[in-house]
CSV table of C-alpha atoms and ligand atoms in Angstrom, one decimal:
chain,number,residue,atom,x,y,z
A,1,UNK,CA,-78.7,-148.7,47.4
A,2,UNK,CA,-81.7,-146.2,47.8
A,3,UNK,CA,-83.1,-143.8,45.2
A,4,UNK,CA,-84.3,-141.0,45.7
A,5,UNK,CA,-86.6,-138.4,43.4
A,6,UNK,CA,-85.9,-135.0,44.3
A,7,UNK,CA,-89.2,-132.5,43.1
A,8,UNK,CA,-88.5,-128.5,44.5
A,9,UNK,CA,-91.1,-127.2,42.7
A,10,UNK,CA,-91.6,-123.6,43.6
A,11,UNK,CA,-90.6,-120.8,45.7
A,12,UNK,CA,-89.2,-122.2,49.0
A,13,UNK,CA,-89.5,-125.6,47.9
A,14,UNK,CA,-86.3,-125.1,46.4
A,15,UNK,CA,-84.6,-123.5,49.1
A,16,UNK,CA,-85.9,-125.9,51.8
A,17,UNK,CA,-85.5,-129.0,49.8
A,18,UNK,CA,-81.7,-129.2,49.4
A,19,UNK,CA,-81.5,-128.7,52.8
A,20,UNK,CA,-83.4,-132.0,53.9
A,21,UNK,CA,-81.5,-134.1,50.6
A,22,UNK,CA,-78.3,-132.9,52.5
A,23,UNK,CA,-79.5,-134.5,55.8
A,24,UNK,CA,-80.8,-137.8,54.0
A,25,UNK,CA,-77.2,-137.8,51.9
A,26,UNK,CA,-75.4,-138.1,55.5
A,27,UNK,CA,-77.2,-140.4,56.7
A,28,UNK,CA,-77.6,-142.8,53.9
A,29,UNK,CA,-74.0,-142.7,52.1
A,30,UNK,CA,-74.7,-143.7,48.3
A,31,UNK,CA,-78.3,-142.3,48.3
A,32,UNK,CA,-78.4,-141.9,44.4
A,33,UNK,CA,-80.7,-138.7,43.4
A,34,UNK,CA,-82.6,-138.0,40.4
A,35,UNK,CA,-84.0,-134.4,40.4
A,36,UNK,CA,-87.2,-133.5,38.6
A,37,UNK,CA,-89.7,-130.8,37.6
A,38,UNK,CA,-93.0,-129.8,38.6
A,39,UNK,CA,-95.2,-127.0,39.5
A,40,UNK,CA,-96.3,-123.7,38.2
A,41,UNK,CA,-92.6,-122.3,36.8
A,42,UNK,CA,-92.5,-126.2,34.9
A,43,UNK,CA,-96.5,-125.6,33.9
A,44,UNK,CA,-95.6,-121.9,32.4
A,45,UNK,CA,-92.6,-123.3,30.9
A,46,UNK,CA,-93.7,-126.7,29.2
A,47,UNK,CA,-97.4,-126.9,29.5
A,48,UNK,CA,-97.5,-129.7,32.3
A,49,UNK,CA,-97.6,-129.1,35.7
A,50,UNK,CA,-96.2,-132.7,36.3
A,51,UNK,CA,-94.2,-133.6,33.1
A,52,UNK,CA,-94.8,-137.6,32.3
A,53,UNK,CA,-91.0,-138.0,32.8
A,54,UNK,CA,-91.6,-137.1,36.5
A,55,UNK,CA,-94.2,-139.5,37.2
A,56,UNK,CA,-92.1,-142.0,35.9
A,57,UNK,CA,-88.6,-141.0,38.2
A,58,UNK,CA,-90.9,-141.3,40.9
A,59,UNK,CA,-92.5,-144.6,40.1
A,60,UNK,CA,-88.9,-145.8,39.0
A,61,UNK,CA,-87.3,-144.5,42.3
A,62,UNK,CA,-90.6,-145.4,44.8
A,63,UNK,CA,-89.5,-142.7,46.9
A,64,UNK,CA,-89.7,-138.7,46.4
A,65,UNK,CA,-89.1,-135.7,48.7
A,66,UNK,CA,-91.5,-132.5,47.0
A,67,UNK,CA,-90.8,-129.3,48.7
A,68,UNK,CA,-93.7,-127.0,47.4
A,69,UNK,CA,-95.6,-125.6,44.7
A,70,UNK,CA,-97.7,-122.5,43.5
A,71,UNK,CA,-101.3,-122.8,42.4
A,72,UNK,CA,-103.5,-119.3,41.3
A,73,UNK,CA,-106.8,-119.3,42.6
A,74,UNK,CA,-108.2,-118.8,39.3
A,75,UNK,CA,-108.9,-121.4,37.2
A,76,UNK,CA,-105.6,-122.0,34.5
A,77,UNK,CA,-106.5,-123.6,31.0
A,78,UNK,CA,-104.8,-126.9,31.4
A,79,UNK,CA,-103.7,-126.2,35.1
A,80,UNK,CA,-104.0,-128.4,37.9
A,81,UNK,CA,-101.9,-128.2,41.1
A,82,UNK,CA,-99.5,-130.7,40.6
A,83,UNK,CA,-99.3,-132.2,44.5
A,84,UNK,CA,-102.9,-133.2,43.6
A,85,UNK,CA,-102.1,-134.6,40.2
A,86,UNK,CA,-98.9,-136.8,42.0
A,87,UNK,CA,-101.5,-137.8,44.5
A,88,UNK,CA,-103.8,-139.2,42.5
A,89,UNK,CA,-101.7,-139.9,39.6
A,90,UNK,CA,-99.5,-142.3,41.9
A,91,UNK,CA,-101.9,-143.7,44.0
A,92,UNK,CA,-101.0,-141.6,47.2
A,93,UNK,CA,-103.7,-142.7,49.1
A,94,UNK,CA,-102.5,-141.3,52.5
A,95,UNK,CA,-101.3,-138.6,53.9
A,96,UNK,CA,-99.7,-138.9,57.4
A,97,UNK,CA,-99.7,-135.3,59.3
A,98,UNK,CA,-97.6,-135.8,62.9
A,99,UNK,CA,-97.5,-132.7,65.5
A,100,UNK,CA,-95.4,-133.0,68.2
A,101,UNK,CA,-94.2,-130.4,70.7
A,102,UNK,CA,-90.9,-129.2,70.4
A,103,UNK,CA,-88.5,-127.2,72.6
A,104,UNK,CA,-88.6,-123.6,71.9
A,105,UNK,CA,-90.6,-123.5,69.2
A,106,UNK,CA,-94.5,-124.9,70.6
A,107,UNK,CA,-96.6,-123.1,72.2
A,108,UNK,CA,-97.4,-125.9,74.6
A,109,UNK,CA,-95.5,-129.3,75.6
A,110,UNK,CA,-97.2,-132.2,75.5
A,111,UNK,CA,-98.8,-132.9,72.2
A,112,UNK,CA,-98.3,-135.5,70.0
A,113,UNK,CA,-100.6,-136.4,67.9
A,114,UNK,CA,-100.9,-137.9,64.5
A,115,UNK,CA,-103.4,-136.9,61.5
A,116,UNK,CA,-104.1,-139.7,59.0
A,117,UNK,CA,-105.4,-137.9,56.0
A,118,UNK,CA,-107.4,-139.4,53.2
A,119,UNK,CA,-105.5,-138.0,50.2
A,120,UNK,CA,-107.3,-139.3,46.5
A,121,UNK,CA,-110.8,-137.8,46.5
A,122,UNK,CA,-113.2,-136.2,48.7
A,123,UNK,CA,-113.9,-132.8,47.4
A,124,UNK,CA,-110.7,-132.9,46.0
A,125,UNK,CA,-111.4,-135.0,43.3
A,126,UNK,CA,-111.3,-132.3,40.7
A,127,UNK,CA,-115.0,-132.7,39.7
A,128,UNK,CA,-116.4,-128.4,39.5
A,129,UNK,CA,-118.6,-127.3,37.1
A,130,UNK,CA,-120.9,-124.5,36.2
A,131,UNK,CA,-124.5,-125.6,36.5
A,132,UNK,CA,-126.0,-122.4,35.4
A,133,UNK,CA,-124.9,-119.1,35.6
A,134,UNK,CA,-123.9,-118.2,39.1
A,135,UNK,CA,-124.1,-121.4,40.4
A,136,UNK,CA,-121.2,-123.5,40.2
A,137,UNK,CA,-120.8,-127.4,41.9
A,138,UNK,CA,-118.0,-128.9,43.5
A,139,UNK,CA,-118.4,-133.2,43.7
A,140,UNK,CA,-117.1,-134.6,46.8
A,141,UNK,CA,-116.3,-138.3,46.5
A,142,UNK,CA,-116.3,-141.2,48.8
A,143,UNK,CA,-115.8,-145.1,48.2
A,144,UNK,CA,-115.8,-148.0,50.4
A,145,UNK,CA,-112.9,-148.9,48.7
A,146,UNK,CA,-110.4,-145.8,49.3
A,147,UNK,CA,-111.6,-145.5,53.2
A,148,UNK,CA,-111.3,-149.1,53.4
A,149,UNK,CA,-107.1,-148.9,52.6
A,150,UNK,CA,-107.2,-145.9,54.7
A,151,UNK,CA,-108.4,-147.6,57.7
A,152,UNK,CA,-106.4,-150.5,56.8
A,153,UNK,CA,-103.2,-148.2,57.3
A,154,UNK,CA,-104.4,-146.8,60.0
A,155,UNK,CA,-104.3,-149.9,61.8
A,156,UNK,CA,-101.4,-150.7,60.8
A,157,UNK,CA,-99.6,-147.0,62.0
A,158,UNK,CA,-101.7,-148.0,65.0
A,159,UNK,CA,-99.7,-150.5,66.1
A,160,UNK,CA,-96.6,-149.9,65.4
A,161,UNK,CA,-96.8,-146.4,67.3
A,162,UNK,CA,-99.1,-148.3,70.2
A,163,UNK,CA,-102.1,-146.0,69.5
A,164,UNK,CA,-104.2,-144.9,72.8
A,165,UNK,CA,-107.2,-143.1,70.8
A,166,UNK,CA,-108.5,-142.9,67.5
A,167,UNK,CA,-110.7,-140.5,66.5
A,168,UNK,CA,-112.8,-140.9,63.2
A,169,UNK,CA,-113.5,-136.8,62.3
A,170,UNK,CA,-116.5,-136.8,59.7
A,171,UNK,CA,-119.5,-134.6,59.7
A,172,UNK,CA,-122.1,-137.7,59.0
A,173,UNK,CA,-124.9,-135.7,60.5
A,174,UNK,CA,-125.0,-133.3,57.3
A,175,UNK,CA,-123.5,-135.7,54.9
A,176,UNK,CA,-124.7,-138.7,56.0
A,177,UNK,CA,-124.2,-140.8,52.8
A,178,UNK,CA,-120.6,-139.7,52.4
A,179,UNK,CA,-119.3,-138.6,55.5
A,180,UNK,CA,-121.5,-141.9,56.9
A,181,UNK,CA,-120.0,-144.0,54.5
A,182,UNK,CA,-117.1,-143.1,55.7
A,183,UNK,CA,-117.4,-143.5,59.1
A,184,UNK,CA,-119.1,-146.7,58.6
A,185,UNK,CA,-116.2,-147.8,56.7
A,186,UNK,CA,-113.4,-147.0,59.1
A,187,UNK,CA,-115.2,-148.2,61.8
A,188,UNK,CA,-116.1,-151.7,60.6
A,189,UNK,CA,-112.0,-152.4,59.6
A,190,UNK,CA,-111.2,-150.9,62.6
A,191,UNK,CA,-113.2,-152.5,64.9
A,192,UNK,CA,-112.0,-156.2,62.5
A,193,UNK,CA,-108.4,-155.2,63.0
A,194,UNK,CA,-108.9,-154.9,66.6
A,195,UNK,CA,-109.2,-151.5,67.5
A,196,UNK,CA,-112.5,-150.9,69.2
A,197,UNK,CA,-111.6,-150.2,72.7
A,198,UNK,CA,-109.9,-147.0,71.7
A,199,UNK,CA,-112.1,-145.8,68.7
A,200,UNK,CA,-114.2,-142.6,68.7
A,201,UNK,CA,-115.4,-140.3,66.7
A,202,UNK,CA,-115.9,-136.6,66.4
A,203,UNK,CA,-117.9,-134.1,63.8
A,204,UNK,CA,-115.5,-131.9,62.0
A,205,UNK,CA,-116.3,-128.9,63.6
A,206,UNK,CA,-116.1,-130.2,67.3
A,207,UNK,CA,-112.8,-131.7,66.3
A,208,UNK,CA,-111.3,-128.4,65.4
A,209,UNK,CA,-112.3,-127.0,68.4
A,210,UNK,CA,-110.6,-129.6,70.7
A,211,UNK,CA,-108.0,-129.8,68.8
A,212,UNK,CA,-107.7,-126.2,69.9
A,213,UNK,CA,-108.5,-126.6,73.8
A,214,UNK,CA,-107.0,-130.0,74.6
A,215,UNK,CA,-104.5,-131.1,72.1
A,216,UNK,CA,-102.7,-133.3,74.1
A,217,UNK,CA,-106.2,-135.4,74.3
A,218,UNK,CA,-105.7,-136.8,70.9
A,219,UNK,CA,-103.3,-139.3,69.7
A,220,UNK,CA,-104.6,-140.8,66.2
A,221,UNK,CA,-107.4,-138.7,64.1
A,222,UNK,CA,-108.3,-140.5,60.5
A,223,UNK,CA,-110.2,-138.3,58.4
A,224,UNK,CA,-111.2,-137.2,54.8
A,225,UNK,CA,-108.8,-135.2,52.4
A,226,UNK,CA,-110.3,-131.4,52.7
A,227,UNK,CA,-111.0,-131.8,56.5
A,228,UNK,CA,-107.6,-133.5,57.4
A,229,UNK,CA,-106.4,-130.4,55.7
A,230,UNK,CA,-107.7,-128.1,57.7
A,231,UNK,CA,-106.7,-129.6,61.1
A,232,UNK,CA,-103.7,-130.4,60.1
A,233,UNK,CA,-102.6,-126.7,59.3
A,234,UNK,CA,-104.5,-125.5,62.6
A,235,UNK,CA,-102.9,-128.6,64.3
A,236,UNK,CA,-99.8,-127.6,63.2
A,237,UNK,CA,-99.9,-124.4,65.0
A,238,UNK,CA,-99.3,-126.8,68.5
A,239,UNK,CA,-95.8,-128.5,67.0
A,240,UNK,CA,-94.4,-124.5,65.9
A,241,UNK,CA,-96.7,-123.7,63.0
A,242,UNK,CA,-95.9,-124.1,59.2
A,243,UNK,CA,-92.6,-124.4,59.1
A,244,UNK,CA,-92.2,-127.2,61.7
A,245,UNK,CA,-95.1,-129.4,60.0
A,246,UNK,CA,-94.2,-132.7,57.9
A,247,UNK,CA,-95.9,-135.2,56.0
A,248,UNK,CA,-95.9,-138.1,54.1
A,249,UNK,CA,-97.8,-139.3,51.3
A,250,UNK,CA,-98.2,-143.2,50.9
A,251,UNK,CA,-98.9,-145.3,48.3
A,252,UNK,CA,-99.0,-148.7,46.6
A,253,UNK,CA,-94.6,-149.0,46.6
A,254,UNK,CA,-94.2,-145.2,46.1
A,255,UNK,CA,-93.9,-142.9,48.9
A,256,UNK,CA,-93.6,-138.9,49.1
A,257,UNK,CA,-92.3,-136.5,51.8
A,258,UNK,CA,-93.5,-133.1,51.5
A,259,UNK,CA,-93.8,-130.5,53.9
A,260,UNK,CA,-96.9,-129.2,55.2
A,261,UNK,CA,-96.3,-125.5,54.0
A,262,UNK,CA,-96.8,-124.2,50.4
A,263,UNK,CA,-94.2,-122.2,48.3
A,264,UNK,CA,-94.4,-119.0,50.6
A,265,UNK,CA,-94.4,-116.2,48.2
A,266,UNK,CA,-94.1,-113.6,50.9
A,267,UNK,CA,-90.3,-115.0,51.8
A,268,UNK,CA,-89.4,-117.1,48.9
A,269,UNK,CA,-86.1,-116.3,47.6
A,270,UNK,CA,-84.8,-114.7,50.5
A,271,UNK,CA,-83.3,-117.8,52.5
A,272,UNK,CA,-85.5,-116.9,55.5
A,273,UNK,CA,-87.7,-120.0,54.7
A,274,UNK,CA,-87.6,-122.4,58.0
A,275,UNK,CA,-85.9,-126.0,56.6
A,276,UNK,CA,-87.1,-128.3,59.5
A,277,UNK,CA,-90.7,-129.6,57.8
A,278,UNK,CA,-88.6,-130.4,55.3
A,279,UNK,CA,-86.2,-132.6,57.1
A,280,UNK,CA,-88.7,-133.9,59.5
A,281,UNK,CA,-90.7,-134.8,56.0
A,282,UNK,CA,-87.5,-137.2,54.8
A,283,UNK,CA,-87.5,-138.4,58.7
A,284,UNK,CA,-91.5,-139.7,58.2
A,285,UNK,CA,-89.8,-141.7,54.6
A,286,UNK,CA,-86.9,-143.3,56.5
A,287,UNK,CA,-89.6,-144.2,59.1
A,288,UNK,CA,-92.7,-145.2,57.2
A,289,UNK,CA,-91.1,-146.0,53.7
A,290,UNK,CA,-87.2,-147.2,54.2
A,291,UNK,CA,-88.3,-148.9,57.8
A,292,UNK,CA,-85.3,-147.4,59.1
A,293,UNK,CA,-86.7,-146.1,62.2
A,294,UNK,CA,-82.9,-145.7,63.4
A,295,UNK,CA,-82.7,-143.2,60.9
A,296,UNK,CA,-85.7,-141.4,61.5
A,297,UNK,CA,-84.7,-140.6,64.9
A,298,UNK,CA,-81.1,-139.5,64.7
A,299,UNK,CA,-82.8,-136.7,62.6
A,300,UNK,CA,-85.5,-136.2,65.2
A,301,UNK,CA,-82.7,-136.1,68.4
A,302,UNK,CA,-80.9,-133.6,66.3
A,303,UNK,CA,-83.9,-131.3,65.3
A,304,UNK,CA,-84.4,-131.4,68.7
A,305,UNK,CA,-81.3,-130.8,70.6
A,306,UNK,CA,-80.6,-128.3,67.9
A,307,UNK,CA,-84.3,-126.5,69.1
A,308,UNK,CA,-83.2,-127.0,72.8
A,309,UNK,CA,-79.8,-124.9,72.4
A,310,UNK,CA,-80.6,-122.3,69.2
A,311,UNK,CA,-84.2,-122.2,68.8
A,312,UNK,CA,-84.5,-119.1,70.5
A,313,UNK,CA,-82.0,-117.1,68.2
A,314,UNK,CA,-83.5,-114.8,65.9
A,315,UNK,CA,-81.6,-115.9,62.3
A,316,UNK,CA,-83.9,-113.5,60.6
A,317,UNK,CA,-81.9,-113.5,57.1
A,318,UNK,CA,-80.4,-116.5,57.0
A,319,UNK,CA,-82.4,-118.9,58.4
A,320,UNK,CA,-82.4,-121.6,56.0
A,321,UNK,CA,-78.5,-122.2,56.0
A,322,UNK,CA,-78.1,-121.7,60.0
A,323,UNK,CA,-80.8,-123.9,60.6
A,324,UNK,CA,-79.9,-126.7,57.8
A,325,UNK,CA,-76.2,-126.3,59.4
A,326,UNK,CA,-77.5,-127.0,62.9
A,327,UNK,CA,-79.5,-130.1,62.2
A,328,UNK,CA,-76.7,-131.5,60.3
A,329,UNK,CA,-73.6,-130.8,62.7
A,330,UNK,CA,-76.1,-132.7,65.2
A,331,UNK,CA,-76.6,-135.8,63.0
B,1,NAI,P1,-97.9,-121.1,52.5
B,1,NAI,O1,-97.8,-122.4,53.4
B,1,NAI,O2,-97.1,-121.0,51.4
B,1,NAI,O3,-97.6,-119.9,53.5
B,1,NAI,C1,-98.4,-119.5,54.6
B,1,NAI,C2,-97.6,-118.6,55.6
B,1,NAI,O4,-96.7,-119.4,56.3
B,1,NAI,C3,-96.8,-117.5,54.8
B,1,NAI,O5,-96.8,-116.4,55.6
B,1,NAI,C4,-95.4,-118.1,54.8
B,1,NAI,O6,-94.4,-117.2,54.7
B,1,NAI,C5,-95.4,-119.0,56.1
B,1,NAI,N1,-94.5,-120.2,55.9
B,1,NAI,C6,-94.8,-121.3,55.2
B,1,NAI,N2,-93.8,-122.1,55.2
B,1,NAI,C7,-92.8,-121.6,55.9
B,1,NAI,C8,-91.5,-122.0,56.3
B,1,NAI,N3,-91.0,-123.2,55.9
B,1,NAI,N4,-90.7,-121.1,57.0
B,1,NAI,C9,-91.2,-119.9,57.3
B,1,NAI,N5,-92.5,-119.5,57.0
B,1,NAI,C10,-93.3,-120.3,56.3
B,1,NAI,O7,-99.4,-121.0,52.1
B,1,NAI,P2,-100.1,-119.9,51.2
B,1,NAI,O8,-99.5,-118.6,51.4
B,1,NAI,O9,-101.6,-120.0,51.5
B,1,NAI,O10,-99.9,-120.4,49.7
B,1,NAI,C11,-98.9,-119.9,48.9
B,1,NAI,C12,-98.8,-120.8,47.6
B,1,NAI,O11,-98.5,-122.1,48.0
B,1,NAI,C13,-100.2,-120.8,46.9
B,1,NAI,O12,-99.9,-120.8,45.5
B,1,NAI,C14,-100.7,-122.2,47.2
B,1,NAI,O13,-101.5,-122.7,46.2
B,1,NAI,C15,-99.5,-123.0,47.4
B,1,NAI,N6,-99.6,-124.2,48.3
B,1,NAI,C16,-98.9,-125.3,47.9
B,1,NAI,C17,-98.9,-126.4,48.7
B,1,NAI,C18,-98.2,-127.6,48.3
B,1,NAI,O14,-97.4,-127.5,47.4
B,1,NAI,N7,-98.3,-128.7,48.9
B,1,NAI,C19,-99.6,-126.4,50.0
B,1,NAI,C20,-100.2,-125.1,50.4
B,1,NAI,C21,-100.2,-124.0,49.5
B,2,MG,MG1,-102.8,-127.6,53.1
């Protein structure tokens, strides 16, 4: 018997979320869900942005599906975004970002590539501060230690998806202690684990501009936390944009699927929110978490046969139903 933590959050992440619970209920019959709260609506309502009782679901349950939260962009007394605090709170060291063509929907066929994103610091670490006035500082944090289990599971996603490139993004030329910690790091367990012959490496900037030009070059990029991103929303673009785009955060025993996208204020409430980052989200937990790869691809087959006969329809206002219907007739 699975459990599962359920976590809408905000905006779309409650439309798109029961969509992809309905697709993991079919396919795993007894799937025991226990919903809870986070985001800005739980933050303005009880003063936590991730309520204790959420991080322990989740820890209890070891496996979560977040749809999306809101964040301002000012600073909040007591506000932080709560995907960063359940990142670093749990341990989600990982963040796996796949982009993959799809009929219809991509711009281009052929890609398929997978971003492995360091998800616990970097300049996401949470460390700002004023230094004087005008100037304020933003800490960006590397250890041996977090690149380490991040090259460590990049191995190990290596083999089991037979890996023909890896591509270390960093910028070591301007940072050369962190980013060159970094690609020291990754480089050293790589090359131990046996990866050599298909390592490289790329500065950020460069990256983003091949990923751009030649997508279909790439296979495996490993990177830091505010770089993967980046390329993984422009990445997304090649796989159908936003709405298309999963991921997967990963852990010590606790895993959580979240789409790519945030809550989408511009369409939230209106059911036009596209469901399928979503489901291909709880796809990348049966795959990476439940090792039911079985699973995984039933819902991938139907996304894409459902792509290869509808995806051309305009569903305008009712996009989320149609679309959630479609993917689960197909199961
Ligand atoms: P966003 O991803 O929410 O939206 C960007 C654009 O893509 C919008 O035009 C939106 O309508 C569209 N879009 C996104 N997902 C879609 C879907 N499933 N179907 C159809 N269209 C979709 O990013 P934005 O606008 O920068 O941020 C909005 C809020 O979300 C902010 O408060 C931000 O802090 C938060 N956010 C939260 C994230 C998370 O919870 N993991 C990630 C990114 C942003
Ligand atoms: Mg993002």
């Amino acid at each position: 018997m699975r459990d599962l933590c359920v976590i809408p959050g905000d905006g779309i992440g409650r439309e798109v979320v029961p969509v992809a619970v309905a697709v993991l209920e079919k396919l795993l019959p007894g799937l025991r869900l226990h919903e809870a709260d986070a985001g800005w609506e739980c933050f303005q309502r009880c003063g936590a942005s991730v309520p204790d009782a959420t991080l322990e679901l989740l820890r209890g349950c070891g496996a979560g599906l977040f749809g999306a939260v809101s964040s301002p962009s000012h600073p909040v007394e007591g506000y932080r975004s709560a995907i960063l605090t359940l990142r670093q709170r749990l341990g989600l060291n990982l963040n796996l970002r796949p982009v993959r063509a799809w009929p219809v929907v991509s711009p281009r066929a052929g890609v398929d590539l997978l971003i492995l994103r360091e998800n616990s610091e970097g300049l996401y670490s949470g460390r700002e501060h004023w230094e004087a006035d005008g100037v304020a500082i933003a800490e960006r944090v590397i250890s041996r230690a977090a690149c380490t289990r991040l090259a460590l599971s990049a191995a190990a996603i290596a083999r089991q998806r037979q890996a023909r490139r890896i591509t270390l993004v960093h910028k070591a030329n301007v940072l050369p202690l962190t980013c060159g910690l970094f690609r020291d790091t990754c480089r050293d367990v790589l090359a131990t684990e046996g990866w050599s012959d298909v390592l490289d490496e790329r500065l950020v900037d460069v990256a983003a501009l091949q990923l751009v030009e030649r997508p279909e070059a790439f296979d495996m990029l490993v990177t830091s936390n505010l770089f993967g991103d980046i390329l993984s929303d422009l990445a997304s673009h090649w796989g159908g944009g936003l709405g298309m785009a999963p991921s997967l955060n990963l852990g010590e025993g606790v895993a959580l699927a979240e789409p790519v996208h945030g809550s989408a204020p511009d369409i939230a409430g209106r059911g036009r929110a596209n469901p399928l980052a979503a489901i291909l989200s709880a796809a990348l937990l049966l795959r990476h978490h439940w090792r039911n790869e079985d699973a995984a691809q039933r819902i991938e087959r139907a996304v894409e046969s459902f792509l290869r006969e509808e995806g051309h329809l305009d569903f305008a206002a009712e996009t989320t139903r149609l679309i959630g219907e479609g993917v689960l007739q197909r199961l």
